[in-house]
GROMACS .gro file of N, CA and C in nm:
model
  531
    1MET      N    1  10.749   8.114   9.348
    1MET     CA    2  10.852   8.172   9.264
    1MET      C    3  10.989   8.134   9.316
    2THR      N    4  10.999   8.118   9.445
    2THR     CA    5  11.127   8.081   9.504
    2THR      C    6  11.171   7.944   9.455
    3LEU      N    7  11.079   7.848   9.452
    3LEU     CA    8  11.114   7.715   9.403
    3LEU      C    9  11.161   7.722   9.259
    4THR      N   10  11.094   7.800   9.178
    4THR     CA   11  11.133   7.816   9.038
    4THR      C   12  11.268   7.884   9.028
    5GLN      N   13  11.288   7.986   9.109
    5GLN     CA   14  11.415   8.058   9.105
    5GLN      C   15  11.531   7.967   9.143
    6GLU      N   16  11.505   7.871   9.232
    6GLU     CA   17  11.610   7.775   9.267
    6GLU      C   18  11.649   7.692   9.145
    7LYS      N   19  11.552   7.667   9.056
    7LYS     CA   20  11.579   7.584   8.939
    7LYS      C   21  11.637   7.663   8.822
    8VAL      N   22  11.580   7.782   8.794
    8VAL     CA   23  11.622   7.856   8.675
    8VAL      C   24  11.718   7.970   8.705
    9GLY      N   25  11.746   7.992   8.832
    9GLY     CA   26  11.835   8.102   8.868
    9GLY      C   27  11.768   8.235   8.839
   10LYS      N   28  11.844   8.327   8.787
   10LYS     CA   29  11.791   8.460   8.759
   10LYS      C   30  11.731   8.471   8.618
   11GLY      N   31  11.722   8.358   8.548
   11GLY     CA   32  11.670   8.358   8.412
   11GLY      C   33  11.520   8.379   8.407
   12SER      N   34  11.467   8.377   8.288
   12SER     CA   35  11.324   8.395   8.268
   12SER      C   36  11.247   8.280   8.329
   13VAL      N   37  11.136   8.313   8.391
   13VAL     CA   38  11.053   8.214   8.458
   13VAL      C   39  10.955   8.155   8.356
   14PRO      N   40  10.943   8.022   8.351
   14PRO     CA   41  10.846   7.961   8.261
   14PRO      C   42  10.703   8.005   8.296
   15LEU      N   43  10.619   8.014   8.195
   15LEU     CA   44  10.483   8.062   8.212
   15LEU      C   45  10.405   7.982   8.317
   16ASP      N   46  10.417   7.851   8.316
   16ASP     CA   47  10.342   7.769   8.412
   16ASP      C   48  10.382   7.802   8.556
   17ALA      N   49  10.511   7.817   8.580
   17ALA     CA   50  10.557   7.849   8.715
   17ALA      C   51  10.513   7.989   8.756
   18ALA      N   52  10.522   8.084   8.664
   18ALA     CA   53  10.479   8.220   8.694
   18ALA      C   54  10.330   8.225   8.722
   19SER      N   55  10.252   8.151   8.643
   19SER     CA   56  10.108   8.147   8.661
   19SER      C   57  10.073   8.085   8.795
   20HIS      N   58  10.143   7.979   8.831
   20HIS     CA   59  10.118   7.913   8.960
   20HIS      C   60  10.145   8.008   9.076
   21ALA      N   61  10.256   8.076   9.070
   21ALA     CA   62  10.290   8.171   9.177
   21ALA      C   63  10.191   8.287   9.181
   22LEU      N   64  10.155   8.338   9.065
   22LEU     CA   65  10.061   8.449   9.057
   22LEU      C   66   9.923   8.409   9.110
   23HIS      N   67   9.887   8.284   9.095
   23HIS     CA   68   9.756   8.238   9.139
   23HIS      C   69   9.734   8.268   9.287
   24PHE      N   70   9.837   8.248   9.369
   24PHE     CA   71   9.825   8.276   9.512
   24PHE      C   72   9.793   8.424   9.536
   25ALA      N   73   9.862   8.512   9.465
   25ALA     CA   74   9.837   8.656   9.482
   25ALA      C   75   9.697   8.694   9.432
   26LEU      N   76   9.653   8.634   9.323
   26LEU     CA   77   9.520   8.665   9.270
   26LEU      C   78   9.411   8.616   9.365
   27LEU      N   79   9.430   8.498   9.423
   27LEU     CA   80   9.332   8.447   9.519
   27LEU      C   81   9.324   8.537   9.642
   28ALA      N   82   9.439   8.571   9.697
   28ALA     CA   83   9.440   8.655   9.817
   28ALA      C   84   9.391   8.796   9.785
   29GLY      N   85   9.427   8.848   9.670
   29GLY     CA   86   9.390   8.984   9.634
   29GLY      C   87   9.244   9.002   9.604
   30THR      N   88   9.177   8.893   9.564
   30THR     CA   89   9.034   8.903   9.532
   30THR      C   90   8.947   8.847   9.644
   31ASP      N   91   9.007   8.826   9.759
   31ASP     CA   92   8.932   8.778   9.875
   31ASP      C   93   8.887   8.901   9.955
   32GLY      N   94   8.759   8.923   9.962
   32GLY     CA   95   8.709   9.036  10.038
   32GLY      C   96   8.634   9.134   9.950
   33ASP      N   97   8.641   9.261   9.986
   33ASP     CA   98   8.566   9.366   9.918
   33ASP      C   99   8.619   9.386   9.776
   34LEU      N  100   8.529   9.374   9.679
   34LEU     CA  101   8.566   9.389   9.539
   34LEU      C  102   8.508   9.516   9.478
   35GLY      N  103   8.450   9.602   9.563
   35GLY     CA  104   8.381   9.722   9.515
   35GLY      C  105   8.471   9.828   9.457
   36ASP      N  106   8.597   9.832   9.499
   36ASP     CA  107   8.690   9.934   9.449
   36ASP      C  108   8.803   9.864   9.374
   37PRO      N  109   8.794   9.860   9.241
   37PRO     CA  110   8.895   9.789   9.161
   37PRO      C  111   9.037   9.837   9.187
   38ALA      N  112   9.056   9.966   9.209
   38ALA     CA  113   9.191  10.018   9.234
   38ALA      C  114   9.251   9.956   9.360
   39LYS      N  115   9.167   9.937   9.462
   39LYS     CA  116   9.216   9.875   9.585
   39LYS      C  117   9.248   9.727   9.564
   40VAL      N  118   9.167   9.659   9.484
   40VAL     CA  119   9.193   9.518   9.456
   40VAL      C  120   9.325   9.504   9.381
   41VAL      N  121   9.344   9.585   9.279
   41VAL     CA  122   9.467   9.581   9.201
   41VAL      C  123   9.588   9.614   9.291
   42ALA      N  124   9.573   9.715   9.375
   42ALA     CA  125   9.682   9.753   9.466
   42ALA      C  126   9.714   9.638   9.562
   43LYS      N  127   9.611   9.570   9.609
   43LYS     CA  128   9.631   9.456   9.699
   43LYS      C  129   9.707   9.344   9.629
   44ILE      N  130   9.667   9.312   9.506
   44ILE     CA  131   9.735   9.208   9.429
   44ILE      C  132   9.880   9.246   9.405
   45GLU      N  133   9.903   9.372   9.365
   45GLU     CA  134  10.040   9.418   9.340
   45GLU      C  135  10.124   9.414   9.466
   46SER      N  136  10.067   9.452   9.580
   46SER     CA  137  10.146   9.452   9.704
   46SER      C  138  10.180   9.310   9.746
   47ILE      N  139  10.087   9.216   9.724
   47ILE     CA  140  10.116   9.076   9.756
   47ILE      C  141  10.229   9.025   9.668
   48GLY      N  142  10.226   9.062   9.540
   48GLY     CA  143  10.327   9.016   9.445
   48GLY      C  144  10.466   9.072   9.471
   49THR      N  145  10.473   9.191   9.531
   49THR     CA  146  10.603   9.254   9.551
   49THR      C  147  10.650   9.251   9.697
   50GLN      N  148  10.559   9.219   9.786
   50GLN     CA  149  10.592   9.222   9.928
   50GLN      C  150  10.691   9.110   9.962
   51ASP      N  151  10.772   9.137  10.057
   51ASP     CA  152  10.867   9.039  10.110
   51ASP      C  153  10.963   8.984  10.006
   52LYS      N  154  11.010   9.070   9.915
   52LYS     CA  155  11.113   9.028   9.820
   52LYS      C  156  11.235   8.978   9.897
   53GLY      N  157  11.262   9.039  10.010
   53GLY     CA  158  11.373   8.994  10.094
   53GLY      C  159  11.352   8.853  10.144
   54LEU      N  160  11.227   8.818  10.175
   54LEU     CA  161  11.196   8.682  10.220
   54LEU      C  162  11.221   8.583  10.107
   55GLN      N  163  11.181   8.618   9.985
   55GLN     CA  164  11.204   8.529   9.872
   55GLN      C  165  11.354   8.508   9.853
   56ASP      N  166  11.432   8.615   9.859
   56ASP     CA  167  11.577   8.602   9.846
   56ASP      C  168  11.636   8.514   9.956
   57LYS      N  169  11.583   8.528  10.078
   57LYS     CA  170  11.631   8.446  10.190
   57LYS      C  171  11.597   8.299  10.167
   58LEU      N  172  11.475   8.272  10.118
   58LEU     CA  173  11.436   8.133  10.092
   58LEU      C  174  11.524   8.071   9.985
   59VAL      N  175  11.560   8.150   9.883
   59VAL     CA  176  11.649   8.101   9.778
   59VAL      C  177  11.785   8.070   9.838
   60ALA      N  178  11.836   8.163   9.917
   60ALA     CA  179  11.968   8.144   9.978
   60ALA      C  180  11.970   8.024  10.073
   61ASP      N  181  11.862   8.008  10.151
   61ASP     CA  182  11.855   7.899  10.248
   61ASP      C  183  11.815   7.765  10.185
   62LYS      N  184  11.765   7.770  10.062
   62LYS     CA  185  11.721   7.651   9.989
   62LYS      C  186  11.619   7.569  10.068
   63ASN      N  187  11.522   7.640  10.131
   63ASN     CA  188  11.420   7.568  10.207
   63ASN      C  189  11.278   7.604  10.162
   64ALA      N  190  11.265   7.654  10.042
   64ALA     CA  191  11.132   7.694   9.992
   64ALA      C  192  11.038   7.575   9.984
   65ALA      N  193  11.091   7.457   9.956
   65ALA     CA  194  11.005   7.338   9.942
   65ALA      C  195  10.927   7.309  10.070
   66SER      N  196  10.981   7.350  10.184
   66SER     CA  197  10.911   7.322  10.310
   66SER      C  198  10.780   7.400  10.321
   67TYR      N  199  10.760   7.499  10.235
   67TYR     CA  200  10.637   7.579  10.238
   67TYR      C  201  10.531   7.525  10.141
   68THR      N  202  10.567   7.430  10.059
   68THR     CA  203  10.476   7.380   9.956
   68THR      C  204  10.348   7.322  10.015
   69ALA      N  205  10.359   7.233  10.111
   69ALA     CA  206  10.240   7.168  10.169
   69ALA      C  207  10.149   7.269  10.240
   70PRO      N  208  10.203   7.356  10.325
   70PRO     CA  209  10.114   7.454  10.391
   70PRO      C  210  10.045   7.547  10.291
   71CYS      N  211  10.114   7.587  10.185
   71CYS     CA  212  10.052   7.672  10.083
   71CYS      C  213   9.943   7.596  10.009
   72ALA      N  214   9.967   7.472   9.976
   72ALA     CA  215   9.867   7.390   9.906
   72ALA      C  216   9.743   7.372   9.994
   73LYS      N  217   9.763   7.355  10.123
   73LYS     CA  218   9.651   7.338  10.215
   73LYS      C  219   9.571   7.468  10.228
   74ALA      N  220   9.641   7.580  10.233
   74ALA     CA  221   9.574   7.710  10.248
   74ALA      C  222   9.502   7.752  10.120
   75PHE      N  223   9.555   7.713  10.004
   75PHE     CA  224   9.498   7.753   9.875
   75PHE      C  225   9.480   7.630   9.786
   76PRO      N  226   9.382   7.545   9.815
   76PRO     CA  227   9.367   7.420   9.738
   76PRO      C  228   9.338   7.444   9.590
   77GLU      N  229   9.283   7.560   9.554
   77GLU     CA  230   9.252   7.589   9.413
   77GLU      C  231   9.376   7.595   9.326
   78THR      N  232   9.493   7.611   9.387
   78THR     CA  233   9.617   7.627   9.311
   78THR      C  234   9.677   7.493   9.267
   79GLN      N  235   9.622   7.386   9.312
   79GLN     CA  236   9.684   7.257   9.286
   79GLN      C  237   9.641   7.198   9.153
   80ALA      N  238   9.733   7.127   9.091
   80ALA     CA  239   9.705   7.062   8.962
   80ALA      C  240   9.585   6.968   8.979
   81GLY      N  241   9.501   6.966   8.878
   81GLY     CA  242   9.387   6.877   8.879
   81GLY      C  243   9.262   6.933   8.946
   82THR      N  244   9.271   7.052   9.002
   82THR     CA  245   9.154   7.107   9.071
   82THR      C  246   9.054   7.169   8.974
   83PHE      N  247   9.100   7.208   8.857
   83PHE     CA  248   9.009   7.268   8.759
   83PHE      C  249   8.924   7.159   8.696
   84LYS      N  250   8.793   7.177   8.705
   84LYS     CA  251   8.701   7.076   8.651
   84LYS      C  252   8.629   7.122   8.525
   85GLY      N  253   8.640   7.249   8.492
   85GLY     CA  254   8.576   7.299   8.371
   85GLY      C  255   8.513   7.435   8.395
   86LEU      N  256   8.484   7.502   8.285
   86LEU     CA  257   8.419   7.632   8.292
   86LEU      C  258   8.271   7.615   8.323
   87PRO      N  259   8.212   7.715   8.387
   87PRO     CA  260   8.065   7.713   8.401
   87PRO      C  261   8.001   7.720   8.263
   88THR      N  262   7.871   7.702   8.256
   88THR     CA  263   7.802   7.710   8.128
   88THR      C  264   7.830   7.845   8.062
   89ASP      N  265   7.811   7.849   7.931
   89ASP     CA  266   7.838   7.970   7.854
   89ASP      C  267   7.734   8.077   7.884
   90THR      N  268   7.777   8.178   7.958
   90THR     CA  269   7.695   8.295   7.986
   90THR      C  270   7.783   8.417   7.972
   91ARG      N  271   7.723   8.533   7.977
   91ARG     CA  272   7.801   8.657   7.973
   91ARG      C  273   7.901   8.659   8.089
   92ASP      N  274   7.859   8.609   8.205
   92ASP     CA  275   7.946   8.607   8.322
   92ASP      C  276   8.070   8.520   8.296
   93THR      N  277   8.051   8.405   8.234
   93THR     CA  278   8.165   8.318   8.204
   93THR      C  279   8.257   8.382   8.102
   94ARG      N  280   8.200   8.444   8.000
   94ARG     CA  281   8.282   8.514   7.900
   94ARG      C  282   8.360   8.628   7.966
   95THR      N  283   8.296   8.696   8.060
   95THR     CA  284   8.363   8.806   8.132
   95THR      C  285   8.476   8.750   8.217
   96GLN      N  286   8.456   8.636   8.281
   96GLN     CA  287   8.562   8.574   8.360
   96GLN      C  288   8.684   8.546   8.274
   97CYS      N  289   8.662   8.486   8.157
   97CYS     CA  290   8.773   8.455   8.067
   97CYS      C  291   8.842   8.583   8.019
   98TYR      N  292   8.763   8.683   7.985
   98TYR     CA  293   8.819   8.809   7.936
   98TYR      C  294   8.902   8.879   8.044
   99VAL      N  295   8.848   8.891   8.163
   99VAL     CA  296   8.919   8.962   8.270
   99VAL      C  297   9.045   8.885   8.310
  100LEU      N  298   9.034   8.752   8.322
  100LEU     CA  299   9.153   8.674   8.358
  100LEU      C  300   9.261   8.689   8.252
  101SER      N  301   9.225   8.681   8.125
  101SER     CA  302   9.327   8.696   8.020
  101SER      C  303   9.387   8.836   8.023
  102THR      N  304   9.305   8.937   8.047
  102THR     CA  305   9.355   9.075   8.054
  102THR      C  306   9.456   9.090   8.166
  103VAL      N  307   9.421   9.040   8.284
  103VAL     CA  308   9.508   9.052   8.401
  103VAL      C  309   9.638   8.975   8.379
  104LEU      N  310   9.628   8.852   8.333
  104LEU     CA  311   9.749   8.772   8.311
  104LEU      C  312   9.841   8.838   8.209
  105LEU      N  313   9.785   8.884   8.099
  105LEU     CA  314   9.867   8.948   7.995
  105LEU      C  315   9.934   9.075   8.048
  106GLN      N  316   9.863   9.155   8.126
  106GLN     CA  317   9.922   9.278   8.180
  106GLN      C  318  10.034   9.247   8.278
  107ILE      N  319  10.011   9.151   8.365
  107ILE     CA  320  10.113   9.117   8.465
  107ILE      C  321  10.234   9.054   8.398
  108PHE      N  322  10.211   8.961   8.307
  108PHE     CA  323  10.323   8.893   8.242
  108PHE      C  324  10.402   8.988   8.152
  109ALA      N  325  10.337   9.088   8.097
  109ALA     CA  326  10.408   9.185   8.014
  109ALA      C  327  10.508   9.266   8.096
  110GLN      N  328  10.484   9.277   8.224
  110GLN     CA  329  10.572   9.354   8.312
  110GLN      C  330  10.671   9.265   8.388
  111SER      N  331  10.671   9.137   8.357
  111SER     CA  332  10.753   9.040   8.430
  111SER      C  333  10.857   8.978   8.338
  112GLU      N  334  10.945   8.903   8.399
  112GLU     CA  335  11.047   8.832   8.322
  112GLU      C  336  11.000   8.690   8.297
  113ILE      N  337  10.899   8.679   8.211
  113ILE     CA  338  10.843   8.549   8.178
  113ILE      C  339  10.906   8.499   8.048
  114ALA      N  340  10.943   8.372   8.048
  114ALA     CA  341  11.001   8.313   7.926
  114ALA      C  342  10.896   8.314   7.815
  115PRO      N  343  10.938   8.337   7.693
  115PRO     CA  344  10.843   8.336   7.581
  115PRO      C  345  10.766   8.204   7.577
  116ASP      N  346  10.636   8.215   7.549
  116ASP     CA  347  10.550   8.097   7.547
  116ASP      C  348  10.441   8.123   7.444
  117PRO      N  349  10.418   8.029   7.352
  117PRO     CA  350  10.319   8.051   7.248
  117PRO      C  351  10.177   8.070   7.301
  118ARG      N  352  10.149   8.023   7.421
  118ARG     CA  353  10.015   8.040   7.478
  118ARG      C  354   9.982   8.187   7.498
  119ALA      N  355  10.082   8.269   7.525
  119ALA     CA  356  10.057   8.412   7.545
  119ALA      C  357   9.996   8.475   7.420
  120ALA      N  358  10.045   8.438   7.303
  120ALA     CA  359   9.989   8.490   7.178
  120ALA      C  360   9.845   8.443   7.160
  121THR      N  361   9.817   8.321   7.199
  121THR     CA  362   9.680   8.270   7.192
  121THR      C  363   9.590   8.350   7.285
  122TRP      N  364   9.640   8.383   7.403
  122TRP     CA  365   9.561   8.460   7.499
  122TRP      C  366   9.533   8.601   7.448
  123VAL      N  367   9.629   8.659   7.377
  123VAL     CA  368   9.607   8.791   7.318
  123VAL      C  369   9.492   8.784   7.218
  124LYS      N  370   9.496   8.682   7.132
  124LYS     CA  371   9.390   8.666   7.033
  124LYS      C  372   9.255   8.641   7.100
  125LEU      N  373   9.253   8.553   7.199
  125LEU     CA  374   9.131   8.525   7.274
  125LEU      C  375   9.078   8.651   7.340
  126ASN      N  376   9.166   8.727   7.400
  126ASN     CA  377   9.128   8.850   7.468
  126ASN      C  378   9.060   8.946   7.372
  127GLY      N  379   9.117   8.963   7.254
  127GLY     CA  380   9.058   9.053   7.154
  127GLY      C  381   8.921   9.006   7.109
  128GLN      N  382   8.908   8.875   7.088
  128GLN     CA  383   8.779   8.822   7.044
  128GLN      C  384   8.673   8.836   7.152
  129LEU      N  385   8.711   8.808   7.277
  129LEU     CA  386   8.614   8.821   7.386
  129LEU      C  387   8.576   8.967   7.408
  130GLU      N  388   8.672   9.056   7.396
  130GLU     CA  389   8.642   9.198   7.413
  130GLU      C  390   8.540   9.243   7.309
  131GLN      N  391   8.561   9.203   7.186
  131GLN     CA  392   8.467   9.239   7.079
  131GLN      C  393   8.329   9.181   7.106
  132GLN      N  394   8.325   9.055   7.147
  132GLN     CA  395   8.196   8.991   7.174
  132GLN      C  396   8.125   9.058   7.291
  133LEU      N  397   8.199   9.086   7.399
  133LEU     CA  398   8.138   9.149   7.516
  133LEU      C  399   8.091   9.290   7.485
  134ASN      N  400   8.166   9.361   7.402
  134ASN     CA  401   8.126   9.497   7.364
  134ASN      C  402   7.998   9.498   7.282
  135ASN      N  403   7.971   9.388   7.212
  135ASN     CA  404   7.851   9.379   7.129
  135ASN      C  405   7.727   9.336   7.208
  136GLU      N  406   7.749   9.287   7.330
  136GLU     CA  407   7.636   9.244   7.411
  136GLU      C  408   7.572   9.365   7.479
  137VAL      N  409   7.443   9.356   7.501
  137VAL     CA  410   7.370   9.465   7.565
  137VAL      C  411   7.381   9.447   7.716
  138TYR      N  412   7.427   9.552   7.781
  138TYR     CA  413   7.438   9.552   7.926
  138TYR      C  414   7.332   9.644   7.984
  139PRO      N  415   7.277   9.608   8.099
  139PRO     CA  416   7.185   9.701   8.165
  139PRO      C  417   7.258   9.832   8.198
  140ALA      N  418   7.187   9.943   8.194
  140ALA     CA  419   7.247  10.075   8.217
  140ALA      C  420   7.317  10.083   8.352
  141GLU      N  421   7.263  10.016   8.454
  141GLU     CA  422   7.325  10.025   8.587
  141GLU      C  423   7.463   9.960   8.591
  142ASP      N  424   7.493   9.872   8.494
  142ASP     CA  425   7.625   9.811   8.490
  142ASP      C  426   7.735   9.914   8.464
  143ASP      N  427   7.702  10.023   8.395
  143ASP     CA  428   7.803  10.124   8.365
  143ASP      C  429   7.869  10.179   8.489
  144ASP      N  430   7.791  10.193   8.595
  144ASP     CA  431   7.844  10.248   8.720
  144ASP      C  432   7.924  10.144   8.798
  145HIS      N  433   7.911  10.019   8.762
  145HIS     CA  434   7.973   9.912   8.840
  145HIS      C  435   8.064   9.823   8.757
  146VAL      N  436   8.109   9.871   8.643
  146VAL     CA  437   8.187   9.787   8.553
  146VAL      C  438   8.316   9.737   8.619
  147GLY      N  439   8.380   9.820   8.698
  147GLY     CA  440   8.501   9.776   8.766
  147GLY      C  441   8.475   9.667   8.868
  148GLU      N  442   8.367   9.683   8.943
  148GLU     CA  443   8.330   9.582   9.040
  148GLU      C  444   8.291   9.451   8.971
  149ILE      N  445   8.220   9.462   8.860
  149ILE     CA  446   8.183   9.344   8.782
  149ILE      C  447   8.309   9.270   8.736
  150ALA      N  448   8.407   9.345   8.690
  150ALA     CA  449   8.533   9.285   8.646
  150ALA      C  450   8.605   9.216   8.761
  151MET      N  451   8.608   9.280   8.878
  151MET     CA  452   8.677   9.219   8.993
  151MET      C  453   8.605   9.094   9.041
  152ARG      N  454   8.472   9.094   9.038
  152ARG     CA  455   8.397   8.973   9.075
  152ARG      C  456   8.424   8.861   8.974
  153ALA      N  457   8.432   8.897   8.845
  153ALA     CA  458   8.463   8.797   8.742
  153ALA      C  459   8.603   8.739   8.763
  154LEU      N  460   8.698   8.825   8.797
  154LEU     CA  461   8.834   8.777   8.824
  154LEU      C  462   8.834   8.683   8.945
  155ALA      N  463   8.765   8.723   9.051
  155ALA     CA  464   8.759   8.639   9.171
  155ALA      C  465   8.701   8.502   9.139
  156LYS      N  466   8.596   8.498   9.059
  156LYS     CA  467   8.536   8.370   9.021
  156LYS      C  468   8.632   8.288   8.935
  157ALA      N  469   8.697   8.354   8.840
  157ALA     CA  470   8.787   8.284   8.749
  157ALA      C  471   8.904   8.219   8.822
  158VAL      N  472   8.965   8.290   8.916
  158VAL     CA  473   9.082   8.234   8.984
  158VAL      C  474   9.044   8.125   9.083
  159ARG      N  475   8.917   8.120   9.122
  159ARG     CA  476   8.873   8.014   9.211
  159ARG      C  477   8.836   7.886   9.137
  160LEU      N  478   8.831   7.892   9.005
  160LEU     CA  479   8.803   7.773   8.925
  160LEU      C  480   8.919   7.675   8.926
  161GLY      N  481   9.042   7.728   8.941
  161GLY     CA  482   9.160   7.643   8.938
  161GLY      C  483   9.277   7.719   8.882
  162PRO      N  484   9.388   7.650   8.855
  162PRO     CA  485   9.507   7.715   8.804
  162PRO      C  486   9.477   7.800   8.679
  163PRO      N  487   9.526   7.924   8.675
  163PRO     CA  488   9.497   8.013   8.562
  163PRO      C  489   9.530   7.956   8.424
  164VAL      N  490   9.638   7.881   8.412
  164VAL     CA  491   9.674   7.824   8.282
  164VAL      C  492   9.566   7.725   8.238
  165ASP      N  493   9.513   7.647   8.331
  165ASP     CA  494   9.407   7.552   8.298
  165ASP      C  495   9.279   7.625   8.258
  166VAL      N  496   9.246   7.730   8.333
  166VAL     CA  497   9.126   7.808   8.302
  166VAL      C  498   9.140   7.872   8.165
  167MET      N  499   9.256   7.928   8.137
  167MET     CA  500   9.278   7.993   8.007
  167MET      C  501   9.273   7.893   7.892
  168THR      N  502   9.322   7.773   7.913
  168THR     CA  503   9.314   7.670   7.810
  168THR      C  504   9.168   7.641   7.778
  169ALA      N  505   9.086   7.625   7.882
  169ALA     CA  506   8.944   7.598   7.862
  169ALA      C  507   8.874   7.717   7.796
  170CYS      N  508   8.911   7.838   7.835
  170CYS     CA  509   8.852   7.957   7.772
  170CYS      C  510   8.885   7.960   7.623
  171GLY      N  511   9.009   7.930   7.590
  171GLY     CA  512   9.050   7.929   7.449
  171GLY      C  513   8.976   7.822   7.371
  172GLU      N  514   8.964   7.703   7.431
  172GLU     CA  515   8.894   7.593   7.362
  172GLU      C  516   8.748   7.629   7.337
  173ARG      N  517   8.687   7.702   7.429
  173ARG     CA  518   8.546   7.735   7.412
  173ARG      C  519   8.524   7.857   7.325
  174TYR      N  520   8.606   7.960   7.343
  174TYR     CA  521   8.573   8.090   7.282
  174TYR      C  522   8.662   8.136   7.167
  175LEU      N  523   8.775   8.073   7.149
  175LEU     CA  524   8.867   8.121   7.045
  175LEU      C  525   8.820   8.073   6.909
  176LYS      N  526   8.795   8.169   6.824
  176LYS     CA  527   8.756   8.138   6.686
  176LYS      C  528   8.880   8.151   6.599
  177SER      N  529   8.906   8.050   6.514
  177SER     CA  530   9.027   8.054   6.434
  177SER      C  531   9.030   8.168   6.338
   0.00000   0.00000   0.00000
């Protein structure tokens, strides 16, 4: 976000840049115990808001670019070209697309993201996937673990590659006109 802020100032952040920055928080937030969704969400939120002073300092010092290589090495899934495609069409894959779209839409709705037509596509995709998933039969034991299932789906989705790339593939596969 610091690199983007150096370019756009205090203006709205383009969706691709916001998604790239958010990817790091989603990867770190879904690393570890996924059994308590509230804790996972809190972890992601704390990563996203932590060290705001550091971000301001990096902007002021204009040295954010020096962190690009170490971040890319630590989180290779965030780099362009790492997404190779969605897994085969299963309920798990549909859940991954649904949960990722839900999380992205919720976070971006609370952020200063520049308007982007892809967001409207994601809303439509999200609604269609929700309807499809609601029509599928789930084992009764899933009711007690729906939050954990969602967090596991999110963890899998963000490890596929950049969220914008994953969402494009989800839309191409699941969005009905």
